Short mmCIF file of N, CA, C and O in Angstrom, two decimals:
data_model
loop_
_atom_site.label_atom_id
_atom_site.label_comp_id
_atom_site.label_asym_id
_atom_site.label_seq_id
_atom_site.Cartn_x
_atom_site.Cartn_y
_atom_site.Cartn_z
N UNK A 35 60.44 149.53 120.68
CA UNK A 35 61.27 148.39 120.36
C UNK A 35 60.70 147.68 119.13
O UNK A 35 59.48 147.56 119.05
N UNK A 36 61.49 147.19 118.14
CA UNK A 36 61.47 146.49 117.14
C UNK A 36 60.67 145.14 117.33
O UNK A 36 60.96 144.56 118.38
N UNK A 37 59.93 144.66 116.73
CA UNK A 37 59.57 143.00 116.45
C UNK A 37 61.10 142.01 116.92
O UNK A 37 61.44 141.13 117.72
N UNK A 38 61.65 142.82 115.83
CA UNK A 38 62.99 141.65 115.98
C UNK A 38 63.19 141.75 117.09
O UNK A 38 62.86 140.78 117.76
N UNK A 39 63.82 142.95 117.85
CA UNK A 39 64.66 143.49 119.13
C UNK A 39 63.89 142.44 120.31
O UNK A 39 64.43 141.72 121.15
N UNK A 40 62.36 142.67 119.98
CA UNK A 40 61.67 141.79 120.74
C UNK A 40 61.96 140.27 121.23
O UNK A 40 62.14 139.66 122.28
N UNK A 41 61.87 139.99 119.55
CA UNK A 41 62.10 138.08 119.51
C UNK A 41 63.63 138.23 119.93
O UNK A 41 63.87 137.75 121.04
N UNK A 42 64.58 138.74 119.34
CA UNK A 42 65.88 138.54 119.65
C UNK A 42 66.20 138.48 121.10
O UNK A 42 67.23 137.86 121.36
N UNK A 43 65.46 139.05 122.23
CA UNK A 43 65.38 139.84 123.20
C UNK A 43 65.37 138.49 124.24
O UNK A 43 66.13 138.15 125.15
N UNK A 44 64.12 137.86 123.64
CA UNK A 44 63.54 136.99 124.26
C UNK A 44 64.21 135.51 123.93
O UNK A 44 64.19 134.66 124.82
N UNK A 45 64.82 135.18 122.61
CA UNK A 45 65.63 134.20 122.52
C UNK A 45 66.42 134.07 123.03
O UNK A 45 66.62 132.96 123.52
N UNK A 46 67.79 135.58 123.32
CA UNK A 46 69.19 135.54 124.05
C UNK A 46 69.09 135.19 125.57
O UNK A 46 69.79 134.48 126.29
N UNK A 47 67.81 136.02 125.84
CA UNK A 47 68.10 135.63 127.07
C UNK A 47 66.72 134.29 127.66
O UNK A 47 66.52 134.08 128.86
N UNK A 48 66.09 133.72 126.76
CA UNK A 48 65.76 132.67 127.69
C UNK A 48 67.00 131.42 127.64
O UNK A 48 67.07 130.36 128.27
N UNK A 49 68.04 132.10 126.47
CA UNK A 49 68.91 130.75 126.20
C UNK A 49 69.98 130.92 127.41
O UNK A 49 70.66 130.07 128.00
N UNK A 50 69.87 132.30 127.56
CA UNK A 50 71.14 132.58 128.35
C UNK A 50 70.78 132.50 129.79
O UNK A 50 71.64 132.25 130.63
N UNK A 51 69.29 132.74 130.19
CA UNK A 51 68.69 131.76 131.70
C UNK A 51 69.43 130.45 131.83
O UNK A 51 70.29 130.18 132.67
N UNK A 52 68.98 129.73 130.91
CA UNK A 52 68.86 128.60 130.86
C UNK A 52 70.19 127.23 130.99
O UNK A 52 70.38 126.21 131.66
N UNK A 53 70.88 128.03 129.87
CA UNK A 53 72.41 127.49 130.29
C UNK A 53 72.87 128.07 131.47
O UNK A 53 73.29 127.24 132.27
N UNK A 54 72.92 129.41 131.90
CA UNK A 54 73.42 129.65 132.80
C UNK A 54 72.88 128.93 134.78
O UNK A 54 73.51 128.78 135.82
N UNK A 55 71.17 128.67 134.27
CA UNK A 55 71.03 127.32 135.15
C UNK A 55 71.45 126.20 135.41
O UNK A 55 71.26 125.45 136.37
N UNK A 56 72.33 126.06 134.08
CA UNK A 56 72.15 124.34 134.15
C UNK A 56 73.70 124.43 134.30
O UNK A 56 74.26 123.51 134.91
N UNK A 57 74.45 125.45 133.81
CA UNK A 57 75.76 125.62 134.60
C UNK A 57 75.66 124.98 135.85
O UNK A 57 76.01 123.86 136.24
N UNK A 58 74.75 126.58 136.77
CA UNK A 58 75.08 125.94 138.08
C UNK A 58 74.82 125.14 138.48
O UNK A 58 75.62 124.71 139.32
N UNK A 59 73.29 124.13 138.16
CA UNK A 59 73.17 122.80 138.30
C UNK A 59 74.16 121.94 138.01
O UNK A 59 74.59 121.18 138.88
N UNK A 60 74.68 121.95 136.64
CA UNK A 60 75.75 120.85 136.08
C UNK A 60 76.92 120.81 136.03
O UNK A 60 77.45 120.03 135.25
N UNK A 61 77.84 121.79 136.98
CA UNK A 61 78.98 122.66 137.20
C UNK A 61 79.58 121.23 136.57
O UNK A 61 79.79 121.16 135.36
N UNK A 62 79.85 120.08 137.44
CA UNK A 62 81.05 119.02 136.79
C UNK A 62 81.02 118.76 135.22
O UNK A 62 81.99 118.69 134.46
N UNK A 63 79.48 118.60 134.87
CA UNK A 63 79.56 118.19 133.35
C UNK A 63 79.65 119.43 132.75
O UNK A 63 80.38 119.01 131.85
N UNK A 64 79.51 120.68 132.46
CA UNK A 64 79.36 121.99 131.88
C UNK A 64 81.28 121.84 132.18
O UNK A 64 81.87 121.84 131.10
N UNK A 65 82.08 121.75 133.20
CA UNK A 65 83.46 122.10 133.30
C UNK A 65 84.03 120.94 132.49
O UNK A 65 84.95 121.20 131.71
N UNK A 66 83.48 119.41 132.63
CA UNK A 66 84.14 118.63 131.36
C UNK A 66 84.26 118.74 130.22
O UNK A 66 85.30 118.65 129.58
N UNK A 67 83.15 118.97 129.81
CA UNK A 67 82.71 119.83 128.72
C UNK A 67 83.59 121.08 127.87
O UNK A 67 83.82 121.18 126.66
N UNK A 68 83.91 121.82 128.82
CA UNK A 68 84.56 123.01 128.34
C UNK A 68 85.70 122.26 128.40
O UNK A 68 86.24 122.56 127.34
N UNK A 69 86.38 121.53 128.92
CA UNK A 69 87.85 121.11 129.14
C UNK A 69 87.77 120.05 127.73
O UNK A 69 88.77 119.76 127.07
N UNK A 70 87.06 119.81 127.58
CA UNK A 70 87.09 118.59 126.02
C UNK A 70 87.10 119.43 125.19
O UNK A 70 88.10 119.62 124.50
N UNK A 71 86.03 120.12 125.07
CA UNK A 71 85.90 121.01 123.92
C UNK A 71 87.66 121.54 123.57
O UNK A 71 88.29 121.31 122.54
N UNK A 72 88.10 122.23 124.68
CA UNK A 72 88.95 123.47 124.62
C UNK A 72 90.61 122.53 124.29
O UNK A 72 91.60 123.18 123.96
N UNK A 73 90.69 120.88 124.47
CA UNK A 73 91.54 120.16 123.94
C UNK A 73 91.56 119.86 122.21
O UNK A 73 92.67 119.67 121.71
N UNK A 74 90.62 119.82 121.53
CA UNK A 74 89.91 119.81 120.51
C UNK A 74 90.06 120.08 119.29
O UNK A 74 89.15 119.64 118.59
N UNK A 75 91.32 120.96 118.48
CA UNK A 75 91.00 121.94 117.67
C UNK A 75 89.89 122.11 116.51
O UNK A 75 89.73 123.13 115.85
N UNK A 76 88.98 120.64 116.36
CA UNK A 76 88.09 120.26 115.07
C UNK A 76 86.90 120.94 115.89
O UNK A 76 85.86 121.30 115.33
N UNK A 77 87.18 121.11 117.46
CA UNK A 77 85.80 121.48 118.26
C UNK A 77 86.07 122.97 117.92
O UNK A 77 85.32 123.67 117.23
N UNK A 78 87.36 123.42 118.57
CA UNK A 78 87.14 124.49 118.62
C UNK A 78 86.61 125.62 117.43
O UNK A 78 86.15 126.76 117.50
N UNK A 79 86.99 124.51 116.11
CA UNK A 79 86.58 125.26 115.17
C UNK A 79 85.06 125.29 115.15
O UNK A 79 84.40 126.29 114.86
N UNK A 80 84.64 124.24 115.44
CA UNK A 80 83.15 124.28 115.34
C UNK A 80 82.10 125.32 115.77
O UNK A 80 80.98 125.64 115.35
N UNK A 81 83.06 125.79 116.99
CA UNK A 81 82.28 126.29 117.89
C UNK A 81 82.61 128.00 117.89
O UNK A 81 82.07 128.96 118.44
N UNK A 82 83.96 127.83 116.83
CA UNK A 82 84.00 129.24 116.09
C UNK A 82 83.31 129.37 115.19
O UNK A 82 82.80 130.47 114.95
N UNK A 83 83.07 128.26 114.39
CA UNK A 83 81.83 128.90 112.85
C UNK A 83 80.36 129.17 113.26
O UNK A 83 79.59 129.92 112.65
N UNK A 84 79.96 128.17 114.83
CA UNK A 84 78.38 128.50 115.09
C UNK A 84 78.62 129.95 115.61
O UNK A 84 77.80 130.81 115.30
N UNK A 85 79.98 130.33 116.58
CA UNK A 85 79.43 131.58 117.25
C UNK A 85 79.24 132.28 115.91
O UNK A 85 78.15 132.75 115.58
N UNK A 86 80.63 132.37 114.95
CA UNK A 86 80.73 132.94 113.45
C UNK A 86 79.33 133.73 113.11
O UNK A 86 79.09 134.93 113.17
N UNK A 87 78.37 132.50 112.69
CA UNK A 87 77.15 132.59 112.45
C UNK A 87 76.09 133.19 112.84
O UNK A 87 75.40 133.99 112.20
N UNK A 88 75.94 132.75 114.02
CA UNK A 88 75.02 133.32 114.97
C UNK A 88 75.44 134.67 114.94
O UNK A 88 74.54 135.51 114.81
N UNK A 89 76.79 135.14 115.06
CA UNK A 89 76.81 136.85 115.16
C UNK A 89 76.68 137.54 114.26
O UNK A 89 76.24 138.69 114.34
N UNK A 90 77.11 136.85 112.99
CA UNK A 90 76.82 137.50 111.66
C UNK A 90 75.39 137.39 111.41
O UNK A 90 75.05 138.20 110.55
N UNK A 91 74.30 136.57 111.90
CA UNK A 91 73.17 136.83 111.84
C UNK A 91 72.34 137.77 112.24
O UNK A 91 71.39 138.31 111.66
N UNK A 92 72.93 137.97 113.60
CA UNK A 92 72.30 139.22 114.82
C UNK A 92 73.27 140.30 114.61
O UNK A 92 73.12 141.15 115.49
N UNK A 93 74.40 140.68 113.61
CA UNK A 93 74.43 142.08 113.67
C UNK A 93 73.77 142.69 111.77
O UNK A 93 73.38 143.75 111.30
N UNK A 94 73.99 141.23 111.24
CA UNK A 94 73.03 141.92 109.44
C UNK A 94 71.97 141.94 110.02
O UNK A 94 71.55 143.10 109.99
N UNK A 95 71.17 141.18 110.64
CA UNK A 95 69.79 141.55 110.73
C UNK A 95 69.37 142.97 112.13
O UNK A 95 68.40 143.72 112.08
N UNK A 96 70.24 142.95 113.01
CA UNK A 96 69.60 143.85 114.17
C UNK A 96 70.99 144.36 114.65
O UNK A 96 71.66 143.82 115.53
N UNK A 97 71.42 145.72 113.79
CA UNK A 97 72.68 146.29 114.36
C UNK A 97 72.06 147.60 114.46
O UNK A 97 72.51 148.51 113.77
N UNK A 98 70.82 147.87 115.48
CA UNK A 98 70.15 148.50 116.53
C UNK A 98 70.82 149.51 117.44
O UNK A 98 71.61 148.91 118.17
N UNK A 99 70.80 150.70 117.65
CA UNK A 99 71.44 150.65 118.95
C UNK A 99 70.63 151.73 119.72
O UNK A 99 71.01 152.27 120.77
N UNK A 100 69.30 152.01 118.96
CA UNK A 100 67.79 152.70 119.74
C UNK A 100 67.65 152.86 121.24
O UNK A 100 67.28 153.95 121.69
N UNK A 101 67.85 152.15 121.81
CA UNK A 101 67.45 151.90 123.11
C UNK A 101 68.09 150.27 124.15
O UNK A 101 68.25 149.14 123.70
N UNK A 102 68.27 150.67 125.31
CA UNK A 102 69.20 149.69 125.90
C UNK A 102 69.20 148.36 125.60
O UNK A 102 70.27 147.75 125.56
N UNK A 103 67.86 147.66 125.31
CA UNK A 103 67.60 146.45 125.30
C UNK A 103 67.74 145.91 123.57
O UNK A 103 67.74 144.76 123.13
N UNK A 104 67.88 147.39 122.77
CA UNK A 104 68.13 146.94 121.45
C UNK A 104 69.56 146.97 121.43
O UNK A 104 69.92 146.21 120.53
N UNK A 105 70.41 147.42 121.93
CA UNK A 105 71.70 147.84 122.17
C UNK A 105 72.81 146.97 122.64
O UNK A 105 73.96 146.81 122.24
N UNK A 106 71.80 146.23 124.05
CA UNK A 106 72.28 145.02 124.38
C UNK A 106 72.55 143.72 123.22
O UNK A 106 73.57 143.03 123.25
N UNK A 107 71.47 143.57 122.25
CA UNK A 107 71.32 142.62 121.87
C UNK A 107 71.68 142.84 120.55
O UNK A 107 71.64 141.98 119.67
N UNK A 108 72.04 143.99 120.42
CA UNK A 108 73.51 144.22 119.10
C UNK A 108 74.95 144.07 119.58
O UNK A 108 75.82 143.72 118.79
N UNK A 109 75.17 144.29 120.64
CA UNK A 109 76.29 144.21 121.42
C UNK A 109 76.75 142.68 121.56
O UNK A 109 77.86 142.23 121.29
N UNK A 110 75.59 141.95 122.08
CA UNK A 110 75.66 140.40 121.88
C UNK A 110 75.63 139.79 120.50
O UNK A 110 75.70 138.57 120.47
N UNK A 111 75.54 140.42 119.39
CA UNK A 111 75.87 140.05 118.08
C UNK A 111 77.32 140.68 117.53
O UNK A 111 77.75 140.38 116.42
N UNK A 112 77.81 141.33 118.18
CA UNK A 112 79.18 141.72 117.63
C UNK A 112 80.04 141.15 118.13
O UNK A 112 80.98 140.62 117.54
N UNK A 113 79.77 141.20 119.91
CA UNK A 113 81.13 139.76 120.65
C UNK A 113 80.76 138.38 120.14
O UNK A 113 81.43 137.43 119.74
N UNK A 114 79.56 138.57 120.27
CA UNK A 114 79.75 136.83 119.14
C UNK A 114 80.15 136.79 117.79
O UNK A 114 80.58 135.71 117.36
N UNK A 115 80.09 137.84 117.00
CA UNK A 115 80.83 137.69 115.41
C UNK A 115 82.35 137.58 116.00
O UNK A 115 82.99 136.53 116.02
N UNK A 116 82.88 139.01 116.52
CA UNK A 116 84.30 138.56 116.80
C UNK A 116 84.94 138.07 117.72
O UNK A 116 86.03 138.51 118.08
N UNK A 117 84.26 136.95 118.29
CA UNK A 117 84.56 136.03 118.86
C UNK A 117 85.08 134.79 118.09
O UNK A 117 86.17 134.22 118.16
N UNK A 118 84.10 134.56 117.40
CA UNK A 118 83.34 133.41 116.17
C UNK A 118 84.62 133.74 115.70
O UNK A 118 85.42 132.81 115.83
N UNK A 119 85.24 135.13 115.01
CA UNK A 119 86.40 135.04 113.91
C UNK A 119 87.15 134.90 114.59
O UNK A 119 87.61 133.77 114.45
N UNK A 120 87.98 135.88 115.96
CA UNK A 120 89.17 134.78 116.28
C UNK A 120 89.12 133.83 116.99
O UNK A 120 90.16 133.77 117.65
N UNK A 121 88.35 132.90 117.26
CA UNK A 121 87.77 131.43 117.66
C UNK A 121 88.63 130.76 116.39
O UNK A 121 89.61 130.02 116.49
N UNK A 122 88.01 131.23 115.17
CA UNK A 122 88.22 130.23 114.04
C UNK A 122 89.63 130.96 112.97
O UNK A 122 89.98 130.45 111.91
N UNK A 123 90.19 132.06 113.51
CA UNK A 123 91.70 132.23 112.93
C UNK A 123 92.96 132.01 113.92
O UNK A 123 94.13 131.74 113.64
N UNK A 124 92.36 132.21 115.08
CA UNK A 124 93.71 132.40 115.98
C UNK A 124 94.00 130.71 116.22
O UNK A 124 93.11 129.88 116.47
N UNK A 125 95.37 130.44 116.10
CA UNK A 125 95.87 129.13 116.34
C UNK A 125 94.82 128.51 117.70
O UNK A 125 94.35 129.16 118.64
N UNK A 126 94.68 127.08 117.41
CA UNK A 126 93.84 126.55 118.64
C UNK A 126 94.31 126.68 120.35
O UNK A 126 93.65 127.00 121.33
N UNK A 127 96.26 126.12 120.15
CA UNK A 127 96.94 126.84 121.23
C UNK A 127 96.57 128.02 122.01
O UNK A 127 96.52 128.16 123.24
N UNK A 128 96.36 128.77 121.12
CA UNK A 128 96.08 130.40 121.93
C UNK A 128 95.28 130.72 122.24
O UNK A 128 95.25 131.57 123.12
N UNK A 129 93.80 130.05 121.50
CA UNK A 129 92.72 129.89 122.06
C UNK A 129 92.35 129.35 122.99
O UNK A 129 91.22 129.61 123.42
N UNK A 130 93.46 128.07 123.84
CA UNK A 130 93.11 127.32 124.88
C UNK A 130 94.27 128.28 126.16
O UNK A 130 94.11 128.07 127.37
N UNK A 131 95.28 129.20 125.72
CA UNK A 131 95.78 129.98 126.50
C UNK A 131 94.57 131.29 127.03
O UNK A 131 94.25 131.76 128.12
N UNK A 132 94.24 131.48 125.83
CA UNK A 132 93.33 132.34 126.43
C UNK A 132 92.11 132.03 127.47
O UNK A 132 91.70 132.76 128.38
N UNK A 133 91.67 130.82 127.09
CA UNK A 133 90.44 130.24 128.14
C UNK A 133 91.43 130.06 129.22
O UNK A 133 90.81 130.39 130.23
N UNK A 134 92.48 129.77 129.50
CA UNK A 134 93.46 129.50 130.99
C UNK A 134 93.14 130.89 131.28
O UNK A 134 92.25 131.25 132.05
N UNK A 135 93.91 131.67 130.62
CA UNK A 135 94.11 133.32 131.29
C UNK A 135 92.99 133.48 131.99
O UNK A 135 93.09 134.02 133.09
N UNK A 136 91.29 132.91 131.36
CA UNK A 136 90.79 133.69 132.62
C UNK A 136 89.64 132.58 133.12
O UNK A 136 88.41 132.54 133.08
N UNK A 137 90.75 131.68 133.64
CA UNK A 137 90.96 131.17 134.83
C UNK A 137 88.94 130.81 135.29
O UNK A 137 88.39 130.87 136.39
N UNK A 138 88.55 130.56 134.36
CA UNK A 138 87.01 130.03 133.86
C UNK A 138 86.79 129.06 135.10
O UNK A 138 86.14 129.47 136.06
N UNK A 139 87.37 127.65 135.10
CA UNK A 139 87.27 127.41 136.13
C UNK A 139 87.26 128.11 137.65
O UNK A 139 86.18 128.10 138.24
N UNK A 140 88.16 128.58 138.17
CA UNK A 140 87.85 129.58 139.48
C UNK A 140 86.52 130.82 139.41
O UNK A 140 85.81 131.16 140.36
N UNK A 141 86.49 131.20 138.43
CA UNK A 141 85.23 132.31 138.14
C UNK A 141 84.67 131.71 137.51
O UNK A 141 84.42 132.07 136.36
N UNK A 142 84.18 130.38 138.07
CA UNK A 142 82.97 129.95 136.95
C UNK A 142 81.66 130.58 137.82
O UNK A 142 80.99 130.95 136.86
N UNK A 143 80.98 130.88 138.85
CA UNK A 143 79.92 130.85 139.35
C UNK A 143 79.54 132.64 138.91
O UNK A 143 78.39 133.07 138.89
N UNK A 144 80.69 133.43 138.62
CA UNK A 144 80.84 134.44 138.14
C UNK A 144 80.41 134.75 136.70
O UNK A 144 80.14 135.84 136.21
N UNK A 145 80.42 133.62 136.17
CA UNK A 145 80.14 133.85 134.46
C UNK A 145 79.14 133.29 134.43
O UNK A 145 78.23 133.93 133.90
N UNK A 146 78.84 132.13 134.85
CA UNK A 146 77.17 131.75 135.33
C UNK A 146 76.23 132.69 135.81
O UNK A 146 75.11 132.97 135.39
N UNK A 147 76.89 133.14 136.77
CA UNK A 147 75.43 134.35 137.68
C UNK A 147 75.58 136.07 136.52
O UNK A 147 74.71 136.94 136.44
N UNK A 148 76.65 136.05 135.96
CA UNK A 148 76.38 137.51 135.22
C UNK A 148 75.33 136.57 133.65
O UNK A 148 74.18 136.99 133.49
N UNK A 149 75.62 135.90 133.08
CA UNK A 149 74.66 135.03 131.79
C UNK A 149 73.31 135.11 132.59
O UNK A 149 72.32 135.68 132.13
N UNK A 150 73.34 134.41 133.97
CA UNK A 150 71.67 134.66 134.52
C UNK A 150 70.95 135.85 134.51
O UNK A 150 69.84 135.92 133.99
N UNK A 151 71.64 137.05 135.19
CA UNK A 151 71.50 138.00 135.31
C UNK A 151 71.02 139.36 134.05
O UNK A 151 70.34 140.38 134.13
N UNK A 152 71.88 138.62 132.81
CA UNK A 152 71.65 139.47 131.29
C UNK A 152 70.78 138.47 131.04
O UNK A 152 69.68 139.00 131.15
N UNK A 153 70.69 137.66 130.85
CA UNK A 153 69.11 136.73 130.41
C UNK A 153 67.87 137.04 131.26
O UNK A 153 66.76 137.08 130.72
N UNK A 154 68.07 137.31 132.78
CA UNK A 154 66.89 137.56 133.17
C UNK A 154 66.41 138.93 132.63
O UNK A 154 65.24 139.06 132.26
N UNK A 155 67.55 140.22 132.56
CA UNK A 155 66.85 141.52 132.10
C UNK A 155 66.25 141.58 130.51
O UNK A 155 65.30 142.21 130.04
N UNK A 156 67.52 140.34 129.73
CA UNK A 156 66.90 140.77 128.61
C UNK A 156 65.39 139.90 128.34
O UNK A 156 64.61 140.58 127.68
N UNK A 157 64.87 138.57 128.72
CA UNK A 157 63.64 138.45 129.29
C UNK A 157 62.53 139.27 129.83
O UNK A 157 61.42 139.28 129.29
N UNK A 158 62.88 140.03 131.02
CA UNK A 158 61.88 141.07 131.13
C UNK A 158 61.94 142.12 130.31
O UNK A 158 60.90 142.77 130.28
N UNK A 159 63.03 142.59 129.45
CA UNK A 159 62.91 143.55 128.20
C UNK A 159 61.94 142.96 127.40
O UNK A 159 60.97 143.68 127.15
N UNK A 160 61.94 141.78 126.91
CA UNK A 160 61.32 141.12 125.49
C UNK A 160 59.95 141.04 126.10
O UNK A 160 58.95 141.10 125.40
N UNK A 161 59.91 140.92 127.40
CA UNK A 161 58.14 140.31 127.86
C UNK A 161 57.07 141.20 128.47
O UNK A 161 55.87 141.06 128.67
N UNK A 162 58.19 142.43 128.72
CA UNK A 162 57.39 143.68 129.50
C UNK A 162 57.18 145.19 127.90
O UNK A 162 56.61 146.28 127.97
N UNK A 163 57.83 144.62 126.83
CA UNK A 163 57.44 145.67 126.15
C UNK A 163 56.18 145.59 125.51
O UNK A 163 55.76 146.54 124.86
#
């Protein structure tokens, strides 16, 4: 595994522990949250140019696909680039149809426990190599 693959390894997923804790700790404020945001369109853009960013960072610098844990964490730089772009082209409307479609609220403990779950492996990837 790479230096980067390493650090990258270990950033995604202590971030992705971490929110995904405080999800389940903060379920009411984490669901207000998303419900403000997702009314928003100045948010939603915002939050299309950081994913934007962030993915265009992690696939120029580490578009890897060596081994699972480098693979993973190119994989997590490409749904976040094209996320980031249609976040920030697709009308805001459709962007808040699409967060309905899947019904985030009812499967929230579902998107919480799978973020725990890829943060904890990619953690022991970054800390056991």
């Amino acid at each position: 595994m790479t230096p980067l693959t390493l650090f990258l390894a270990k950033l995604i997923g202590a971030y992705a522990l971490i929110m995904s804790a405080w999800m389940l700790v903060r379920r009411d404020v984490a669901l207000q949250m998303i419900e403000s945001v997702s009314r928003e369109p100045v948010a939603i853009a915002f939050v299309g140019m950081m994913r934007l960013v962030i993915g265009l960072a992690i696939v120029i610098g580490h578009d890897i696909w060596s081994d699972t844990a480098a693979a993973l964490v190119s994989l997590i730089g490409w749904i976040t680039l094209i996320s980031g772009f249609l976040t920030l082209f697709l009308p805001p409307q459709t962007v808040r149809d699409i967060f309905s479609r899947m019904a985030y609220e009812k499967r929230y403990p579902v998107f919480a426990l799978i973020s725990f779950a890829l943060g904890g492996a990619l953690l022991i990837a970054g800390f056991s190599a």
